[in-house]
Coordinates of C-alpha atoms and ligand atoms in Angstrom, one line a residue:
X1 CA 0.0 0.0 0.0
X2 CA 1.0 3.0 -1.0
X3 CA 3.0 5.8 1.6
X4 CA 1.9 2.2 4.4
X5 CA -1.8 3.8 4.4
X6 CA -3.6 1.9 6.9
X7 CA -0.8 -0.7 7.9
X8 CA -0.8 -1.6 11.3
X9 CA 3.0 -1.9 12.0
X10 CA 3.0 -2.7 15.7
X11 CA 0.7 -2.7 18.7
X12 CA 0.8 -0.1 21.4
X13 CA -0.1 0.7 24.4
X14 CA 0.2 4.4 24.6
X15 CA -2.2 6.2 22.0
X16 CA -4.9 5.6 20.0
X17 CA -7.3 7.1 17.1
X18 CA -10.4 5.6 16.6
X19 CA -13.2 6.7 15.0
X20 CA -11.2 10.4 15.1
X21 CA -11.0 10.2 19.0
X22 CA -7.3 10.6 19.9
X23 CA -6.3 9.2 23.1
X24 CA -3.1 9.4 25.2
X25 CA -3.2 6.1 27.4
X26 CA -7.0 5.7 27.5
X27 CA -7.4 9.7 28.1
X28 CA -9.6 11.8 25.5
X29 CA -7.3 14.0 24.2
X30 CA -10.7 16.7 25.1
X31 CA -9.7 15.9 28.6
X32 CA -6.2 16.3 28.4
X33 CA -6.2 19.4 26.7
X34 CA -8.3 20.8 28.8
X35 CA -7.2 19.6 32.6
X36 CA -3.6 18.2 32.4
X37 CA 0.1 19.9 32.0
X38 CA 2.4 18.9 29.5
X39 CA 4.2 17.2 32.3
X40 CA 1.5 15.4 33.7
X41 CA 1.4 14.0 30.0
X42 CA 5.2 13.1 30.3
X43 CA 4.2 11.1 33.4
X44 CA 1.0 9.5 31.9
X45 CA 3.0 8.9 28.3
X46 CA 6.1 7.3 29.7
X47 CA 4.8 5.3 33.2
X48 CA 1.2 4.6 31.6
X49 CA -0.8 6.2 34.4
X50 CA -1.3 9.9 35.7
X51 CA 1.0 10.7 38.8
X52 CA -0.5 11.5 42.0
X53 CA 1.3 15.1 43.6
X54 CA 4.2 13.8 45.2
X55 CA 4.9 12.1 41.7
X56 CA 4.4 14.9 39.4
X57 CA 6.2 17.3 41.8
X58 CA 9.6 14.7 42.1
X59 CA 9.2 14.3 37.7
X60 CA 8.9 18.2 37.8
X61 CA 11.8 18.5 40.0
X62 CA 14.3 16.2 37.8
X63 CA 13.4 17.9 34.5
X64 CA 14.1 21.3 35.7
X65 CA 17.5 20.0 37.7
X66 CA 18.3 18.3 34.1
X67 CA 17.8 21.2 31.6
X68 CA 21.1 22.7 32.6
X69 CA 23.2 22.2 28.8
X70 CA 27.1 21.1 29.1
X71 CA 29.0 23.8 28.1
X72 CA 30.4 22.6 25.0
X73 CA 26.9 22.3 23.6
X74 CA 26.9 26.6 23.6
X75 CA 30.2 26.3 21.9
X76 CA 28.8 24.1 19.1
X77 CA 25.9 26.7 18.8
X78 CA 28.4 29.2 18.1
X79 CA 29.9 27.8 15.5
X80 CA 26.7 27.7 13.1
X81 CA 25.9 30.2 10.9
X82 CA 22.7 32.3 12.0
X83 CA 20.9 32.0 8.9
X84 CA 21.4 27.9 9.2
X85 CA 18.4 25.6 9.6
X86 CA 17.4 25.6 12.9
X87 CA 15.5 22.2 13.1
X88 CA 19.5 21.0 11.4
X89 CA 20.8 22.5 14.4
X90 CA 18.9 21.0 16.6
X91 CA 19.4 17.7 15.2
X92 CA 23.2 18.2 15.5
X93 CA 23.0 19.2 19.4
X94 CA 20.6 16.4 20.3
X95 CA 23.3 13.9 18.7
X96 CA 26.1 16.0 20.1
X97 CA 24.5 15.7 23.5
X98 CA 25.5 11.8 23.5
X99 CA 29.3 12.4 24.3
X100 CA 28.0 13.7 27.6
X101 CA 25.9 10.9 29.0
X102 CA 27.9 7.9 30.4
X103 CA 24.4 5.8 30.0
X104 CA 24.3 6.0 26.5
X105 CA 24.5 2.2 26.1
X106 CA 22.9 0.9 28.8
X107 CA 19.0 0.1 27.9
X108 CA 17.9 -1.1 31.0
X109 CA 14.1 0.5 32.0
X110 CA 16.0 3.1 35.2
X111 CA 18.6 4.5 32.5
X112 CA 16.5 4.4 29.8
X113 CA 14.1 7.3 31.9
X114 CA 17.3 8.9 33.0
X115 CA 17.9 9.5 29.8
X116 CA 14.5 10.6 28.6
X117 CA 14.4 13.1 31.4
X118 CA 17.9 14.5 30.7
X119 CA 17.2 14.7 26.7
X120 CA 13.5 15.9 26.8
X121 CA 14.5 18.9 29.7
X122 CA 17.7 19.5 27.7
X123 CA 15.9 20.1 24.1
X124 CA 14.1 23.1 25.5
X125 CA 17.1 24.6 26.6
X126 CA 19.2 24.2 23.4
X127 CA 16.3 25.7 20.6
X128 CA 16.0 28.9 23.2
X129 CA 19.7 28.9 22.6
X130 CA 19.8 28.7 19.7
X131 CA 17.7 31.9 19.0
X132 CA 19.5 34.0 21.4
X133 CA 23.4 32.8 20.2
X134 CA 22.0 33.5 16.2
X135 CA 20.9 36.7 17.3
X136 CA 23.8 37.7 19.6
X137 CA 22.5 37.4 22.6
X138 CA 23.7 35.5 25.8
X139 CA 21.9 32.6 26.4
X140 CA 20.5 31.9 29.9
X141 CA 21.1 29.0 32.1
X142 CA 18.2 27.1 32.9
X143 CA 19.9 27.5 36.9
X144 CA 19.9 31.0 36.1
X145 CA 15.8 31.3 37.0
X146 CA 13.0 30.0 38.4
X147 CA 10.4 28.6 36.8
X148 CA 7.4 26.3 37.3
X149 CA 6.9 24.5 34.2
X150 CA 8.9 23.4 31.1
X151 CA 6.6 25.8 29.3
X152 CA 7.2 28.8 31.0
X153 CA 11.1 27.8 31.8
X154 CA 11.0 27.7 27.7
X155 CA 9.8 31.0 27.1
X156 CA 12.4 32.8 29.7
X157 CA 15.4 31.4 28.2
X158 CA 14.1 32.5 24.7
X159 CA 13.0 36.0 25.7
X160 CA 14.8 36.5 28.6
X161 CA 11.9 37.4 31.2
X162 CA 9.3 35.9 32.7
X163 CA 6.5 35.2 30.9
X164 CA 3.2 36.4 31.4
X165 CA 1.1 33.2 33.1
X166 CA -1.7 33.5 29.9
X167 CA 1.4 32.9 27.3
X168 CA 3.0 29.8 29.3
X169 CA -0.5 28.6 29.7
X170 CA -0.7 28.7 26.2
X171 CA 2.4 27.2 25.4
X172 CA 1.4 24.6 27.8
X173 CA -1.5 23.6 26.1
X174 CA -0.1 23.3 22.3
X175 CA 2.5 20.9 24.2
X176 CA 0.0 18.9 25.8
X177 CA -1.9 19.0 21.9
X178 CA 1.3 18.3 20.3
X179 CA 3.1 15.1 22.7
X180 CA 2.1 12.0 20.9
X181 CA 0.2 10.7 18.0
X182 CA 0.8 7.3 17.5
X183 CA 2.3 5.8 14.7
X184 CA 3.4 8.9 12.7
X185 CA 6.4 9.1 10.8
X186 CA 8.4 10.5 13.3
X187 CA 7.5 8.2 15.7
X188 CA 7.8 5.4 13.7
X189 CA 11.2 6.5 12.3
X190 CA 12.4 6.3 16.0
X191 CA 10.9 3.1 16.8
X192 CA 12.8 1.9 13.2
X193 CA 16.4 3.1 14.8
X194 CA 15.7 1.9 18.3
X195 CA 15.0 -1.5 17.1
X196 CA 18.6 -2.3 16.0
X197 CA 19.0 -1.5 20.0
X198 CA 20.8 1.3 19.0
X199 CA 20.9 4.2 21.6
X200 CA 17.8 6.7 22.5
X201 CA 19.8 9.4 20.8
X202 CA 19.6 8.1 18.0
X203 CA 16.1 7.2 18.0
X204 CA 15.4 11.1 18.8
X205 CA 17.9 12.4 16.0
X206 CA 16.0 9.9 13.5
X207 CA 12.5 11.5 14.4
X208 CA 13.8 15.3 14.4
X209 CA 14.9 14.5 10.7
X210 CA 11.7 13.1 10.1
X211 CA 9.9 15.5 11.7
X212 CA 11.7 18.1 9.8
X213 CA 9.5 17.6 6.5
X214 CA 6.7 20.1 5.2
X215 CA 4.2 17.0 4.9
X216 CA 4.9 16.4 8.7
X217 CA 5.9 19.0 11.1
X218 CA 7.2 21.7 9.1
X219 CA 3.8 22.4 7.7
X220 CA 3.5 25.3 11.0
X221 CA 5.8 26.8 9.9
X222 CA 4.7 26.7 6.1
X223 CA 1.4 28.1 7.4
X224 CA 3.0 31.1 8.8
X225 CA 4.6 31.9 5.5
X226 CA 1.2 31.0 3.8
X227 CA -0.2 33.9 6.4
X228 CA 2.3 36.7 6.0
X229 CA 2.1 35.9 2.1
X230 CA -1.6 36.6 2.4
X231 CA -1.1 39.6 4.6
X232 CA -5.0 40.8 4.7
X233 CA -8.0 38.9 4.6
X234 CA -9.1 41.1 1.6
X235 CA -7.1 39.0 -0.2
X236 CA -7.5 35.2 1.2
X237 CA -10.3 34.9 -1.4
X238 CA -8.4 35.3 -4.3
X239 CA -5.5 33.5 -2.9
X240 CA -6.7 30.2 -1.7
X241 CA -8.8 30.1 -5.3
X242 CA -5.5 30.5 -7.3
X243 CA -4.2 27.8 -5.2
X244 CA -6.7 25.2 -5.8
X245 CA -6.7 26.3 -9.4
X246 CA -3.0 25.7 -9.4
X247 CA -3.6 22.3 -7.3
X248 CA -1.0 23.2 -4.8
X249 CA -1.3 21.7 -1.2
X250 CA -2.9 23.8 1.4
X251 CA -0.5 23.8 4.1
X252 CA -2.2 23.2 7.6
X253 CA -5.0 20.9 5.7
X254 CA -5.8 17.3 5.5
X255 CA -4.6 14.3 7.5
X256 CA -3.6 11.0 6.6
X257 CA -5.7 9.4 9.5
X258 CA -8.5 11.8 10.6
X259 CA -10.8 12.5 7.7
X260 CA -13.4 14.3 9.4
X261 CA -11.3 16.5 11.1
X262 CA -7.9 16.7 13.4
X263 CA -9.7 16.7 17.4
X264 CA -6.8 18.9 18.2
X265 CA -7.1 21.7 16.0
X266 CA -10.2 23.2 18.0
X267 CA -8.4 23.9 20.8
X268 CA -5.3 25.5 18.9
X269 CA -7.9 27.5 17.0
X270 CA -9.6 28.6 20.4
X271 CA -6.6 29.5 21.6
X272 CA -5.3 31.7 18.7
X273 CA -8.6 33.7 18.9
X274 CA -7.8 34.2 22.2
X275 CA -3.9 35.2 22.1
X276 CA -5.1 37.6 19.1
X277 CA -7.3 39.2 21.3
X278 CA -5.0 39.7 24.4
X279 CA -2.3 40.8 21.7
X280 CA -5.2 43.6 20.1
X281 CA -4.3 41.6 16.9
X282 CA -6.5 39.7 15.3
X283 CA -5.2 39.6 11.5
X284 CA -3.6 36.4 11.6
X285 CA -6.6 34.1 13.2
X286 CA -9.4 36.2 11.4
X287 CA -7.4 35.3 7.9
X288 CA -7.0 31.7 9.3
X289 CA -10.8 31.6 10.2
X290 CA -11.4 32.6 6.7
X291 CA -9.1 30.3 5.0
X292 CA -10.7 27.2 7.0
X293 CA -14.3 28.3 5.7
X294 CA -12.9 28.8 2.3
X295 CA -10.9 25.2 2.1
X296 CA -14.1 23.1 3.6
X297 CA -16.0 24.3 0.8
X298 CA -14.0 23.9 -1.9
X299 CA -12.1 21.0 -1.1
X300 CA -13.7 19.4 1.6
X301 CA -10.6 19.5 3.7
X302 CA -10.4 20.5 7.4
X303 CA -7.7 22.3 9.7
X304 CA -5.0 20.1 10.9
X305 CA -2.8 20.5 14.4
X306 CA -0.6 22.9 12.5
X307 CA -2.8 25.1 10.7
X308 CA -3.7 27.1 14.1
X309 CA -0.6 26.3 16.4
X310 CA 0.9 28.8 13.3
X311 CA -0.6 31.8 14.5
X312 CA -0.5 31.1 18.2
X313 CA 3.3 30.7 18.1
X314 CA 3.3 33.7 16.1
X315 CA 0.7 35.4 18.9
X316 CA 3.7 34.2 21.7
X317 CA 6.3 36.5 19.6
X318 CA 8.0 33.1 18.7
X319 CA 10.5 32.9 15.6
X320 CA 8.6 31.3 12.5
X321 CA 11.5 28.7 12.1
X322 CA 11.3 27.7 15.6
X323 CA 7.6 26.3 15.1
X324 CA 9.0 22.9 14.2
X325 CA 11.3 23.0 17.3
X326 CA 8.4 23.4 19.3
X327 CA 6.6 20.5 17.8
X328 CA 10.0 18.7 18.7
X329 CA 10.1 19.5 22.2
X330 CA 6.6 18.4 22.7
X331 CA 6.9 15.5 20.8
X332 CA 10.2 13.8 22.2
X333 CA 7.7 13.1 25.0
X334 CA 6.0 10.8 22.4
X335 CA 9.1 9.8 20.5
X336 CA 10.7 8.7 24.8
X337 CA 7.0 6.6 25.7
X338 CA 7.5 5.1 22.1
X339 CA 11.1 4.3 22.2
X340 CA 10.6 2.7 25.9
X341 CA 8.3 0.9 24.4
X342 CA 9.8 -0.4 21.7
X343 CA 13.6 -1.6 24.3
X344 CA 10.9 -3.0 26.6
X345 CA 9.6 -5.4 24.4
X346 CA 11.9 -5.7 21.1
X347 CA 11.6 -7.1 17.8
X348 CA 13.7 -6.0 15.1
X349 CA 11.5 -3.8 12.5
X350 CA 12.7 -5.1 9.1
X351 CA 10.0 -5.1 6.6
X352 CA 10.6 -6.5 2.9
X353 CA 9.8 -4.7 -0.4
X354 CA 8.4 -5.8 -3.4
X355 CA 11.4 -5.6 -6.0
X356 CA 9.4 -4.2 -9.5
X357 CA 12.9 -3.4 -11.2
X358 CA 14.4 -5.5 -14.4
X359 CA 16.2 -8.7 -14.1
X360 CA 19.4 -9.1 -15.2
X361 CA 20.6 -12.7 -16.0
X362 CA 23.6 -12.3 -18.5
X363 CA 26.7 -10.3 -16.9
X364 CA 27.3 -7.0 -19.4
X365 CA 31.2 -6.4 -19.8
X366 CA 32.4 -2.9 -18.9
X367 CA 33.5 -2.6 -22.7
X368 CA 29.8 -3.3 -24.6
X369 CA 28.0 -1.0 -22.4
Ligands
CMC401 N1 -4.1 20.7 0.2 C1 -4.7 20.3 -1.0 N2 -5.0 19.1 -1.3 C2 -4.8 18.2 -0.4 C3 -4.3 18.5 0.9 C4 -3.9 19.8 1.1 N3 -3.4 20.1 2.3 N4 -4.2 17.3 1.6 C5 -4.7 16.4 0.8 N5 -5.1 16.9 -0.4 C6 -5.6 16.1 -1.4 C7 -4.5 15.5 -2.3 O1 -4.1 16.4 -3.3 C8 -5.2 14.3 -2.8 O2 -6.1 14.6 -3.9 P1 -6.2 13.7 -5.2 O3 -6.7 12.4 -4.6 O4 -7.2 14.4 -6.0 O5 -4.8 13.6 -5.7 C9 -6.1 13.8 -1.7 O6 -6.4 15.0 -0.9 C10 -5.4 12.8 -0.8 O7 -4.2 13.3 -0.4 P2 -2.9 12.4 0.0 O8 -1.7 13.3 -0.1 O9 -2.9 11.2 -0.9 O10 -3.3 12.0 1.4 P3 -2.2 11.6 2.5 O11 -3.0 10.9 3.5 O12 -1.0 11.0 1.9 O13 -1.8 13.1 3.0 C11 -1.0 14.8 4.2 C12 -1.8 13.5 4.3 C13 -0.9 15.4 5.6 C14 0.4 14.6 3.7 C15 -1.7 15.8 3.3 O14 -3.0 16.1 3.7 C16 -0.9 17.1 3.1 O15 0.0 17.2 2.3 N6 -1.3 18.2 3.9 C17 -0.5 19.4 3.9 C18 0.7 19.3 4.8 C19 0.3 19.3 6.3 O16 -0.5 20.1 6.7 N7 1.0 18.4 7.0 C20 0.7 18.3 8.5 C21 0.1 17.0 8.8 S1 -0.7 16.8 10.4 C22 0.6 17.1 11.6 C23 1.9 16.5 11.3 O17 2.0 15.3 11.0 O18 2.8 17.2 11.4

């Protein structure tokens, strides 16, 4: 089947979509997005049940002692050019990042969540680095502040204040939308690597390149440029028409699995009304609203979990190449339950191919070709 539509490649235990429900461990996503914190989710994702307080506080307590980068990971920032890709870059730390962990190797279950701990914490610190070293500022040390949540610890290290509590909440809530999603490509491109029982940083590097791609997580950012190319919703009309005219994808639209519509894309689009409001700016989700009315009717497609998350990044003041980054911090909780998954129970994932090329039986000498 073509692109593996509708394969089932492995059983799991920690999300499913059926009938366009999307669950984290038995959790409506409804519920999640609307009661738990992204690291509630990292509990629930990784150790298949919520924690009670004591739990969440101690999980809470580790990731924020764990975010602190070694030193030599600023270096490497500052040897890439600002203009570089900054998904590449980020791939290139998280790999770099093995040289410092002396448990790289070991796959038992306590190192195994060492590591996830140490990586997931870590990733937020390295893409707020890597905006403030590309625009010549100092970065901050996670140890520098104090923070509450990997949401709001995110948004100090990139800005270099505290937050106000509405735009952590918010970037709490697109983390909680954005952890996990079961079989994707990213997440199945880990599961791929960790199955040779190679390390967990490679599984993560494997899904950040994966990740990287316009059909997959890159289409937030695509959206922004989409938006800014629009600029007024005088002109969405015209735009979106020439677009279909010229069969071009819609970036933000369709879904491979959810035909009727992404469940998560309600709550980014809620939330976008509501950061445009707070910000006295509406443009960008008013265009967006437009653009979704305009897509269902002519094509029948709906909103996916980028199409929104676009303009509330942009609503948080947050670089357009850094969407995917975001998406990548959220989802290496996803990537860690999936990969823990995968060492606790392993089978080597080796499918065959159907060969449809030409058969050669008589050898040609170099000379007669
Ligand atoms: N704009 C225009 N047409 C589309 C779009 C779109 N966004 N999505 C699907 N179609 C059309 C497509 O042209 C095709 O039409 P036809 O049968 O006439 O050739 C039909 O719908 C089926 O599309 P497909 O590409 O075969 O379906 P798929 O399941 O392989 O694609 C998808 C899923 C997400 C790659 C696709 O919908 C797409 O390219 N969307 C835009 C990129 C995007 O938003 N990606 C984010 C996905 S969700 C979150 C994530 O994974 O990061």
């Amino acid at each position: 089947m073509s692109g593996l539509t509708g394969i089932v490649a492995c059983e799991t235990a920690i999300s499913s979509i059926e009938n366009g429900v999307l669950r984290y461990r038995g959790y409506t996503i409804d519920d999640l997005a609307t009661k738990a914190t992204f690291e509630e989710i990292i509990y629930l994702l990784w150790y298949g049940r919520l924690p009670n307080r004591l739990e969440l506080t101690a999980l809470k307590q580790d990731l924020l002692e764990s975010a602190v980068l070694p030193k030599k990971i600023y270096d490497l920032l500052h040897l890439y050019e600002p203009w570089g890709n900054a998904m590449a870059k980020l791939r290139t730390c998280v790999s770099f990042l093995t040289h410092f962990d002396d448990e790289v190797m070991d796959h038992s279950f306590a190192a195994d969540h060492r590591k996830a701990i140490r990586i997931m914490a870590r990733m937020a610190a390295i893409v707020a680095a890597i905006e403030r070293i590309r625009t010549d500022l100092e970065p901050i040390e996670p140890d520098a502040i104090q923070f509450t949540s990997l949401a709001e610890m995110f948004l100090w290290l990139l800005k270099g204040e505290k937050p106000e509590p509405l735009a952590a909440k918010a970037l709490d809530v697109c983390l909680v939308l954005h952890a996990e999603h079961e079989l994707n490509a990213s997440t199945f491109a880990s599961r791929v690597t960790v199955s040779t029982m190679s390390d967990i940083y490679s599984g993560i590097v494997s899904a950040i390149g994966t990740l990287k791609g316009p059909l997959h997580g890159n289409a937030n950012e695509q959206v922004a440029n989409m938006l800014e190319d629009i600029g007024d919703i005088s002109r969405v009309e015209e735009y979106i028409a020439g677009k279909i005219a010229r069969k071009e994808r819609i970036m933000g639209f369709g879904h491979r699995v959810y035909k009727h519509g992404d469940p998560r894309a309600k709550y980014l689009k809620e939330l976008a009304k509501e950061l445009g409001e707070w910000r006295g700016d509406t443009r960008w989700y008013d265009m967006s609203a437009k653009i979704e009315q305009l897509v269902f009717a002519k094509k029948g497609l709906m909103p996916n979990v980028d199409f929104y998350s676009a303009s509330v990044y942009t609503y948080l003041g947050i670089p357009r190449d850094l969407f995917t980054l975001i998406f990548a911090i959220s989802r290496t909780s996803g990537w860690m339950a999936h990969i823990l998954e995968q060492h606790d129970n392993n089978k080597l994932i080796r499918p065959r191919a159907q060969y449809i090329g030409k058969k050669h039986d008589q050898w040609l000498p170099i000379e007669d070709r």
